[in-house]
Coordinates of N, CA and C in Angstrom, one line a residue:
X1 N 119.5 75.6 97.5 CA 119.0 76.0 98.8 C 117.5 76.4 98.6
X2 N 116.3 76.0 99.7 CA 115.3 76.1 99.3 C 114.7 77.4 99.8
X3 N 113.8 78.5 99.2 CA 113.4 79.7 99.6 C 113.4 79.9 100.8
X4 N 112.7 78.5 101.8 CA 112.0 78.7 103.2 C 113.1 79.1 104.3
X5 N 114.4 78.1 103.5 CA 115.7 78.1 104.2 C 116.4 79.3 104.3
X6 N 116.2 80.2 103.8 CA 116.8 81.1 103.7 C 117.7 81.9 104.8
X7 N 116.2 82.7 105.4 CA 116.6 83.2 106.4 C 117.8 82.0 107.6
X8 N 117.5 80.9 107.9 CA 118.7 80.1 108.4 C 120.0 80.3 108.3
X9 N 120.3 80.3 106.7 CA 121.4 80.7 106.1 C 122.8 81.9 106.6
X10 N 121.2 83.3 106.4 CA 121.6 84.4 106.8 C 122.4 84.1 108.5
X11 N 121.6 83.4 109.0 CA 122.3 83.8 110.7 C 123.3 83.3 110.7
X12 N 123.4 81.6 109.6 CA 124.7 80.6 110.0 C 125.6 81.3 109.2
X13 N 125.6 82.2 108.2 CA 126.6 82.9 107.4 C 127.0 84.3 108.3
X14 N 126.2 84.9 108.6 CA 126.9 86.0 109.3 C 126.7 86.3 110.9
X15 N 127.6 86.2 111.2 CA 128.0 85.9 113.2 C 128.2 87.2 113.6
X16 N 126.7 87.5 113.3 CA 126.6 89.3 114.3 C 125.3 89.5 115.3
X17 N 124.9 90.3 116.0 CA 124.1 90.5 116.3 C 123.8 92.1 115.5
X18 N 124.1 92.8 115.1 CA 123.7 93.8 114.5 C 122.6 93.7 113.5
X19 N 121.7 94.5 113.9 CA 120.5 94.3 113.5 C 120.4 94.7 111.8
X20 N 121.0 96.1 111.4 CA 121.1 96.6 110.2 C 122.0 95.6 109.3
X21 N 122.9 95.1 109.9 CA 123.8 93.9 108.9 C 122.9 93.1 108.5
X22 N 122.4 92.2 109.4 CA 121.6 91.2 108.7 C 120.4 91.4 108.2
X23 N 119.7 92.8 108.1 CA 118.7 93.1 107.5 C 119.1 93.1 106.5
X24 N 120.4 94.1 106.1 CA 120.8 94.1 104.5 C 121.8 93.0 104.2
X25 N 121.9 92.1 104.9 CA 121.9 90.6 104.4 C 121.2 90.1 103.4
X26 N 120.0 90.2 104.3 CA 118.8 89.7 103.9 C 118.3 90.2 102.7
X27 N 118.4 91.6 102.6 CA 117.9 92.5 101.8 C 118.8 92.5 100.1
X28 N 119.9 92.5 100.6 CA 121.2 91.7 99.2 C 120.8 90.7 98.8
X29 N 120.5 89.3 99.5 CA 120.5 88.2 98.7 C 119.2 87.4 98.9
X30 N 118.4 87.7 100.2 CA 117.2 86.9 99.6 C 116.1 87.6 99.0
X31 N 115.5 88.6 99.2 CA 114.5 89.7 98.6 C 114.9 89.7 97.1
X32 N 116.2 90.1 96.1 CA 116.3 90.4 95.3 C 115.4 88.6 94.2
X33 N 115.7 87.5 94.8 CA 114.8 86.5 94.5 C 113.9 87.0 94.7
X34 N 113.6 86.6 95.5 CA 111.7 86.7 95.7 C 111.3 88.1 94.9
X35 N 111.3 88.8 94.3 CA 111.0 89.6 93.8 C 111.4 90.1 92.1
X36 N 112.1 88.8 92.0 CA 112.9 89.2 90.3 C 111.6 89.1 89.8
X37 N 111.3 89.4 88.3 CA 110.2 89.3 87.7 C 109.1 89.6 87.9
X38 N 108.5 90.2 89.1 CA 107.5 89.9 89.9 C 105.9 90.1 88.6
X39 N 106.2 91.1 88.0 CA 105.4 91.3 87.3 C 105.1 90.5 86.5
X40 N 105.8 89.3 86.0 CA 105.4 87.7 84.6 C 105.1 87.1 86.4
X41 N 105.3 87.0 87.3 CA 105.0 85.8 88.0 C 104.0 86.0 89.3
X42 N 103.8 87.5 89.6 CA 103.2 87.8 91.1 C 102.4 87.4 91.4
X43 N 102.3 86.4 92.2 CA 101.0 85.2 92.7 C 99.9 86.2 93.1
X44 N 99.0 86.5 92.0 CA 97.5 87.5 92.1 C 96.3 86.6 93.3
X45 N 96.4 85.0 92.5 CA 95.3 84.5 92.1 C 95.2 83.8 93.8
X46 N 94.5 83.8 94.3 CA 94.0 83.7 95.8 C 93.6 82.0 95.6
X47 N 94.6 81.5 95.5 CA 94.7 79.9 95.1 C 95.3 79.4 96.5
X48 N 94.4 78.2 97.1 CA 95.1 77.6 98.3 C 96.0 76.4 97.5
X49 N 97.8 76.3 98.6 CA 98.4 75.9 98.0 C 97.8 74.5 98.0
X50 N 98.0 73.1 97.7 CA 97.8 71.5 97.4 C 98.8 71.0 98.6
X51 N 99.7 71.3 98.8 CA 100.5 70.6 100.2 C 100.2 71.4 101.1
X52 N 99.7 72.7 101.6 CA 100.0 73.7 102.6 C 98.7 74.3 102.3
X53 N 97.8 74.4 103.4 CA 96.6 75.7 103.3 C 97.0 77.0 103.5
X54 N 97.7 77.3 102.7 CA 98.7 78.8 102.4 C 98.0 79.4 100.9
X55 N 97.6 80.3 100.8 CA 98.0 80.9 99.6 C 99.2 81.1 98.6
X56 N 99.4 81.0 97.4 CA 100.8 81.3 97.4 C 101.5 82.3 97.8
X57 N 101.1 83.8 98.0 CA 101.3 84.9 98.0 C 101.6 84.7 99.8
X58 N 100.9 83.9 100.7 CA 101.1 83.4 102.0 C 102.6 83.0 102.3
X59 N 102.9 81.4 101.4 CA 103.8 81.2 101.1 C 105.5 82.0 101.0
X60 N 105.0 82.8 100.0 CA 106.0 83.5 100.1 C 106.4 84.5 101.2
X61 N 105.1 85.5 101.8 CA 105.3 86.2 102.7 C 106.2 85.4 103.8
X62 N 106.2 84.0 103.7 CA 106.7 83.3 105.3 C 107.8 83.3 105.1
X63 N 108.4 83.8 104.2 CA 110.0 83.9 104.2 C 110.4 85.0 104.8
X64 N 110.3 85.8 104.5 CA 110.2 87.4 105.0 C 109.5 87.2 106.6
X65 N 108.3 86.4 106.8 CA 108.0 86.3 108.4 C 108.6 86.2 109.0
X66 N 109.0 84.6 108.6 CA 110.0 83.6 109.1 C 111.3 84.4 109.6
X67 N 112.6 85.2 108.6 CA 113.2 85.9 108.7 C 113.6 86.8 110.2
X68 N 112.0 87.7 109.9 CA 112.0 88.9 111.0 C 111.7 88.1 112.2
X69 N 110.8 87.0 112.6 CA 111.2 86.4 113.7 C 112.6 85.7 114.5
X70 N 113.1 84.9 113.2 CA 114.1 84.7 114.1 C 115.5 85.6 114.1
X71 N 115.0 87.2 113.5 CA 116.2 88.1 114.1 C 115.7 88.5 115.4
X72 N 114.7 89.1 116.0 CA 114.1 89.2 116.8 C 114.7 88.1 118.1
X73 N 114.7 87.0 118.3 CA 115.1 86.2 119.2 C 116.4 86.0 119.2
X74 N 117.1 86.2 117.5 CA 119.0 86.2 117.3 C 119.4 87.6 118.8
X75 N 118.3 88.7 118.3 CA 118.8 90.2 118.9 C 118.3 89.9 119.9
X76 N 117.7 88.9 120.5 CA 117.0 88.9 122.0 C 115.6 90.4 122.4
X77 N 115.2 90.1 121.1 CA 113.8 91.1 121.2 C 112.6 90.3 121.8
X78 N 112.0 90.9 122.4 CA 110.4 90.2 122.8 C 109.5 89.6 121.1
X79 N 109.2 88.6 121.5 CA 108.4 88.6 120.3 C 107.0 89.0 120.1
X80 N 106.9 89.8 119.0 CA 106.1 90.5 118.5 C 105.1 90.0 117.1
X81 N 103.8 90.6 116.5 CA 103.3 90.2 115.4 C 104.1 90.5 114.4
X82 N 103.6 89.8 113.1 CA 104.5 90.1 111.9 C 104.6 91.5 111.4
X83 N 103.3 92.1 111.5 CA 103.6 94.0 111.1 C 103.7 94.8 112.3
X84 N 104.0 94.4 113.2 CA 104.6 95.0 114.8 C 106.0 94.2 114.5
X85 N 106.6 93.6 113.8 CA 108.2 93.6 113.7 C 108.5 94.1 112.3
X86 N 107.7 94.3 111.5 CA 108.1 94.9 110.1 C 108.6 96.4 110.8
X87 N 107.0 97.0 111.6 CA 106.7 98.5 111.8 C 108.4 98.9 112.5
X88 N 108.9 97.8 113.5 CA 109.9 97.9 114.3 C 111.3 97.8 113.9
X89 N 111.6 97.4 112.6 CA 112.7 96.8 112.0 C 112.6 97.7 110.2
X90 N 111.4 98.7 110.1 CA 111.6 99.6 109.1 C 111.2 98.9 108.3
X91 N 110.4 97.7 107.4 CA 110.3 97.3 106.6 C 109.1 97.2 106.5
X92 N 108.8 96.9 105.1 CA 107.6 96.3 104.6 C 106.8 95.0 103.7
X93 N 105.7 94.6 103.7 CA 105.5 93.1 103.5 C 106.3 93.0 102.1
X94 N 106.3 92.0 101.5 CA 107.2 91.8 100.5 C 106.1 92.0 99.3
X95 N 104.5 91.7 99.8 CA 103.7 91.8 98.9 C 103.1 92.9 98.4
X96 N 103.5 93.9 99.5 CA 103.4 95.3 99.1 C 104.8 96.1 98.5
X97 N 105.4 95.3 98.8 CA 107.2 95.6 97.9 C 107.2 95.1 96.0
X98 N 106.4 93.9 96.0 CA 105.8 93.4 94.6 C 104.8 94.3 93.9
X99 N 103.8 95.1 94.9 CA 103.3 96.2 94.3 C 103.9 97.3 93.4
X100 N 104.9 97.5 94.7 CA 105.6 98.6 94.1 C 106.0 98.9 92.9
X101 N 107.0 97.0 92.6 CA 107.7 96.9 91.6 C 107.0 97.2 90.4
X102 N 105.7 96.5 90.7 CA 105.1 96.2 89.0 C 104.2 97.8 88.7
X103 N 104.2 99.0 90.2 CA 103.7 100.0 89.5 C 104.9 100.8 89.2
X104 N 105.9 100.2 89.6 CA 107.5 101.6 88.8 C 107.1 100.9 87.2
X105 N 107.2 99.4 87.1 CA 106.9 99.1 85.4 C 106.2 99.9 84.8
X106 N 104.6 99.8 85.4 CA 103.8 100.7 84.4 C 103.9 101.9 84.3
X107 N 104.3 103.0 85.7 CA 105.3 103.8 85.0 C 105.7 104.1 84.3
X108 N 106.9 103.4 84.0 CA 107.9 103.1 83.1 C 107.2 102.7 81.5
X109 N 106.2 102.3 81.6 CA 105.6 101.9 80.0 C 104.9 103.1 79.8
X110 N 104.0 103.6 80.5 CA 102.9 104.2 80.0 C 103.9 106.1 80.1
X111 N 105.3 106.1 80.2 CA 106.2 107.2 80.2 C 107.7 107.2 79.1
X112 N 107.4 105.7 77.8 CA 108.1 105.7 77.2 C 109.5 105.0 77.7
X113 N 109.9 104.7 78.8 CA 111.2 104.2 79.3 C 111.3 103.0 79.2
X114 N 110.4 102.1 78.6 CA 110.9 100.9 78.1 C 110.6 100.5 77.1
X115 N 110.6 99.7 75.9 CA 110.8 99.7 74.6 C 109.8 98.8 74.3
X116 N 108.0 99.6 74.7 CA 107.5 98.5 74.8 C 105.7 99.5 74.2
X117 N 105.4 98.8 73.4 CA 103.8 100.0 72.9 C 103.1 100.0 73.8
X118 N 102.9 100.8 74.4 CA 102.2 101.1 75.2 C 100.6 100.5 74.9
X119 N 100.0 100.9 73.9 CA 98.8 100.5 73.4 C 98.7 99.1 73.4
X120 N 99.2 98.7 73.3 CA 99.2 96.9 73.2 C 99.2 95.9 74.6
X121 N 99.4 97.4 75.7 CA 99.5 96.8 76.9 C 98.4 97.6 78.0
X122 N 97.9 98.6 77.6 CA 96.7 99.2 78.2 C 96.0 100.5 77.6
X123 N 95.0 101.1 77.9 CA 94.4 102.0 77.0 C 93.8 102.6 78.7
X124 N 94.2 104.1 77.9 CA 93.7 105.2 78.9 C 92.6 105.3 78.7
X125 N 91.5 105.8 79.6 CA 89.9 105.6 80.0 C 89.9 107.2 79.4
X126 N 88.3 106.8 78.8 CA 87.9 108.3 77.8 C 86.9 108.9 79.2
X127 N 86.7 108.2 80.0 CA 85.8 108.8 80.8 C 86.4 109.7 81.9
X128 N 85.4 111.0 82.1 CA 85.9 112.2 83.2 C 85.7 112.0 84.5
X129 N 86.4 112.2 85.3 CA 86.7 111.9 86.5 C 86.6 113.2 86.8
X130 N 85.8 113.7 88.3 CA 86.1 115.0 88.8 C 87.4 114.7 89.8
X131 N 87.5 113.9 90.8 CA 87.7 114.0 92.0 C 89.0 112.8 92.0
X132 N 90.0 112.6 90.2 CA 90.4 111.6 90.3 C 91.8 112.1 89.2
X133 N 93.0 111.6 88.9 CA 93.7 112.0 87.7 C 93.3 111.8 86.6
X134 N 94.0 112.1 85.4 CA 93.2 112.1 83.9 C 94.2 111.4 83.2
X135 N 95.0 110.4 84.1 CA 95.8 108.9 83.3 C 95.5 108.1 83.8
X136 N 93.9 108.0 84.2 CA 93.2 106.9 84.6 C 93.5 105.5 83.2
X137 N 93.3 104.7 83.5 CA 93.2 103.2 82.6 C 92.2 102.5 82.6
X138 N 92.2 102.3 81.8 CA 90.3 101.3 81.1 C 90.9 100.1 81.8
X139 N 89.7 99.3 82.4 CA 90.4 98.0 83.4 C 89.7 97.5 81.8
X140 N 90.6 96.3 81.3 CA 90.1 95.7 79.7 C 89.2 94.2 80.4
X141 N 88.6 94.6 79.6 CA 87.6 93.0 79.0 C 88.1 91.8 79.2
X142 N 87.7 91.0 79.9 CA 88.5 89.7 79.6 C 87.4 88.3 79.5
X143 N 87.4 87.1 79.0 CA 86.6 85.9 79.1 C 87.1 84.7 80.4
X144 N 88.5 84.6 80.5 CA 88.7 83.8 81.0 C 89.0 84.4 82.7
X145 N 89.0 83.9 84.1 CA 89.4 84.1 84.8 C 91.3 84.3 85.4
X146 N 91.7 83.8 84.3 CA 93.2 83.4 84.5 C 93.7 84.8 83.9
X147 N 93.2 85.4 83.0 CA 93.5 86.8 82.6 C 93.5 87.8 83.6
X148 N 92.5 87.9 84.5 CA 92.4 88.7 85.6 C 93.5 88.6 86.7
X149 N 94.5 87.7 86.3 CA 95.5 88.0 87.4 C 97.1 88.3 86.5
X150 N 96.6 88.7 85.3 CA 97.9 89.0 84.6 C 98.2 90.5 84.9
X151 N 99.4 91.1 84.7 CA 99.7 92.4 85.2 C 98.8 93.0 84.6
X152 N 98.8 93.1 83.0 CA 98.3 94.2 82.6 C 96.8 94.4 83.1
X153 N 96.2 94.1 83.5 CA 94.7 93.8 84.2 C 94.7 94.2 85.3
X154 N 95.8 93.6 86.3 CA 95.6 93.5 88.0 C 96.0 94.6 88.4
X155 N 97.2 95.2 87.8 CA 97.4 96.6 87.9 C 96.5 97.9 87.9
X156 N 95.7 97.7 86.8 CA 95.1 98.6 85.9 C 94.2 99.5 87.5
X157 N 93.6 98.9 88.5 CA 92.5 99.5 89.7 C 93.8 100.2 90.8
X158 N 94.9 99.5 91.0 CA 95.9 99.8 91.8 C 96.4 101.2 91.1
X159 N 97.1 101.4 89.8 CA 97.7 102.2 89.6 C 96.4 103.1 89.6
X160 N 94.8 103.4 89.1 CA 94.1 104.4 89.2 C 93.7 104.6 90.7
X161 N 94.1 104.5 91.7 CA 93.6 104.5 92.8 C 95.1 105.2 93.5
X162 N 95.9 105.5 92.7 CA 97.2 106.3 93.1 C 96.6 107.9 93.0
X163 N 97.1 108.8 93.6 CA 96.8 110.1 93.7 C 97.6 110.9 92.6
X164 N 97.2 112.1 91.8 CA 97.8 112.7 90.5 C 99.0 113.1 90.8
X165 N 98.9 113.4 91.8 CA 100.4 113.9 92.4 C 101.7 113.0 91.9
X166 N 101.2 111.6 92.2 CA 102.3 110.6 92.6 C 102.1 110.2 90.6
X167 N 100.9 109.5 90.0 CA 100.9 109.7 88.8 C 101.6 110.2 87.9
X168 N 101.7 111.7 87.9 CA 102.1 113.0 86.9 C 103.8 113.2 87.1
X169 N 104.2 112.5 88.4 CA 105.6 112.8 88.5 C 106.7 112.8 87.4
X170 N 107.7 113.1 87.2 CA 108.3 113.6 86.4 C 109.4 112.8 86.0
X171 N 109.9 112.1 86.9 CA 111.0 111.3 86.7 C 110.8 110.1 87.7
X172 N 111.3 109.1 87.0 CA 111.1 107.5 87.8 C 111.6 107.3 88.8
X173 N 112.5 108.6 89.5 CA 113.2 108.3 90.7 C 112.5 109.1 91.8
X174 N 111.7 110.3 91.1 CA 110.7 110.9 91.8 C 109.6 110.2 92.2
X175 N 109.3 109.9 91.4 CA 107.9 108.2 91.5 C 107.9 107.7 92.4
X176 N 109.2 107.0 92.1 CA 109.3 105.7 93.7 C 109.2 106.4 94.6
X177 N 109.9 107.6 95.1 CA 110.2 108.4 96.5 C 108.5 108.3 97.0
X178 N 107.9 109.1 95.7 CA 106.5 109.6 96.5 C 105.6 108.4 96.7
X179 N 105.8 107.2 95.9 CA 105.4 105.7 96.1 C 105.0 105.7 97.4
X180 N 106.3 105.8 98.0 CA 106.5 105.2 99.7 C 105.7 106.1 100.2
X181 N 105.0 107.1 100.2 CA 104.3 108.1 100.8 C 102.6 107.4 100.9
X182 N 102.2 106.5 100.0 CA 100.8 106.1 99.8 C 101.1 104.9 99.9
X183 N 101.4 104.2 101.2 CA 101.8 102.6 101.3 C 100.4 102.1 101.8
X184 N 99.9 103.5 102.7 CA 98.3 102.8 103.6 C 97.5 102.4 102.0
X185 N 97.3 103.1 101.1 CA 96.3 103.2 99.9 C 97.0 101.6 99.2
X186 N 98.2 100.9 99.1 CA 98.6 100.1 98.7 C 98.4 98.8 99.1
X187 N 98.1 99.4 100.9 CA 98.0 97.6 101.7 C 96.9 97.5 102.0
X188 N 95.6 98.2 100.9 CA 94.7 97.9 100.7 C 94.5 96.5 99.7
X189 N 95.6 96.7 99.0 CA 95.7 95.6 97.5 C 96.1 94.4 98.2
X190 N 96.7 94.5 99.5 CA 97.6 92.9 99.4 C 96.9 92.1 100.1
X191 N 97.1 90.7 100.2 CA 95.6 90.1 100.4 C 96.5 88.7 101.2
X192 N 98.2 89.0 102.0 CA 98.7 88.3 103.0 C 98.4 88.1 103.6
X193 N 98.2 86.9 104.7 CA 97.3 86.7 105.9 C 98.1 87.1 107.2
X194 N 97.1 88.5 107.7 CA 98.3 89.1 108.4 C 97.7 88.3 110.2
X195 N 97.3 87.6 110.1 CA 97.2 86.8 111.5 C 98.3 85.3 111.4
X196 N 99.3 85.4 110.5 CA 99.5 84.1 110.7 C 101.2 84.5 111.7

């Protein structure tokens, strides 16, 4: 079955109108794809696709678009834009959901919780910040352009642009909570085309 198809699926498989069913339909079985790995794969690089004047990152959002429109007409809702039906249906872009994921990872590395050197994957910035936290990250050096859309790089402005609060937390399950609290400071990073 092909990604685009998805959402189809969901309606011809489950014969409800209930709105929370088919969200967590949707939310069980197509999201957990689109988001596996996101961190080896998350389309950074602002590349127009070769069949489609889409970005990839475009691309994918249209699944998730696609989706919330046609629940919207299944429930007999007025139709609305894509983040006037996210805002309405409690969700958020998928590309700011990919954020998320790859800043619980760093997280998770730069806090010991995964079995992985930290040093080998980013280096804390020697320089003082008044007005900023002090687990800031050196954005590293790079020659080629294709390096600049690898995690450990593309992350590095996003996670220092997080507030100390949310930074210094204590536990990975405290993180995510306060995550969701700085989504405005996050959908600065995503680069969706929110007119389509």
């Amino acid at each position: 079955v092909r990604k685009a198809s998805f959402p189809c699926v969901i309606f011809r498989c489950f014969q409800t109108n209930n709105q929370s069913a088919l969200i967590l339909a949707y939310s069980s079985y197509v999201r957990p794809i689109l988001e596996f790995g996101c961190a080896v794969w998350c389309p950074l690089l602002l590349q127009r696709s070769p069949l489609a004047c889409l970005t990839s990152i475009d691309v994918l959002e249209s699944v998730q678009r696609r989706f919330t429109r046609q629940l919207f007409r299944h429930c007999g809702l007025p139709d609305e834009g894509y983040l006037n039906r996210l805002a309405q249906l409690d969700m958020e872009p998928l590309e700011l959901c990919r954020i998320k994921l790859c800043l619980c990872l760093v997280y998770k590395i730069l806090n010991g919780l995964v079995d992985v050197n930290v040093s080998d994957l980013f280096e804390f910035s020697t320089v003082t910040f008044t007005r900023c936290h002090d687990f800031k990250l050196k954005y590293p050096r790079f020659s080629k352009d294709v390096r600049r859309n690898c995690f450990t790089v593309a992350m590095v402005p996003i996670w220092n642009s997080l507030p100390e609060s949310i930074v210094c937390t204590k536990s990975l399950l405290s993180f995510k909570r306060k995550l969701s609290s700085c989504s405005d400071i996050l959908l600065r990073y995503c680069a969706f085309d929110r007119n389509l």
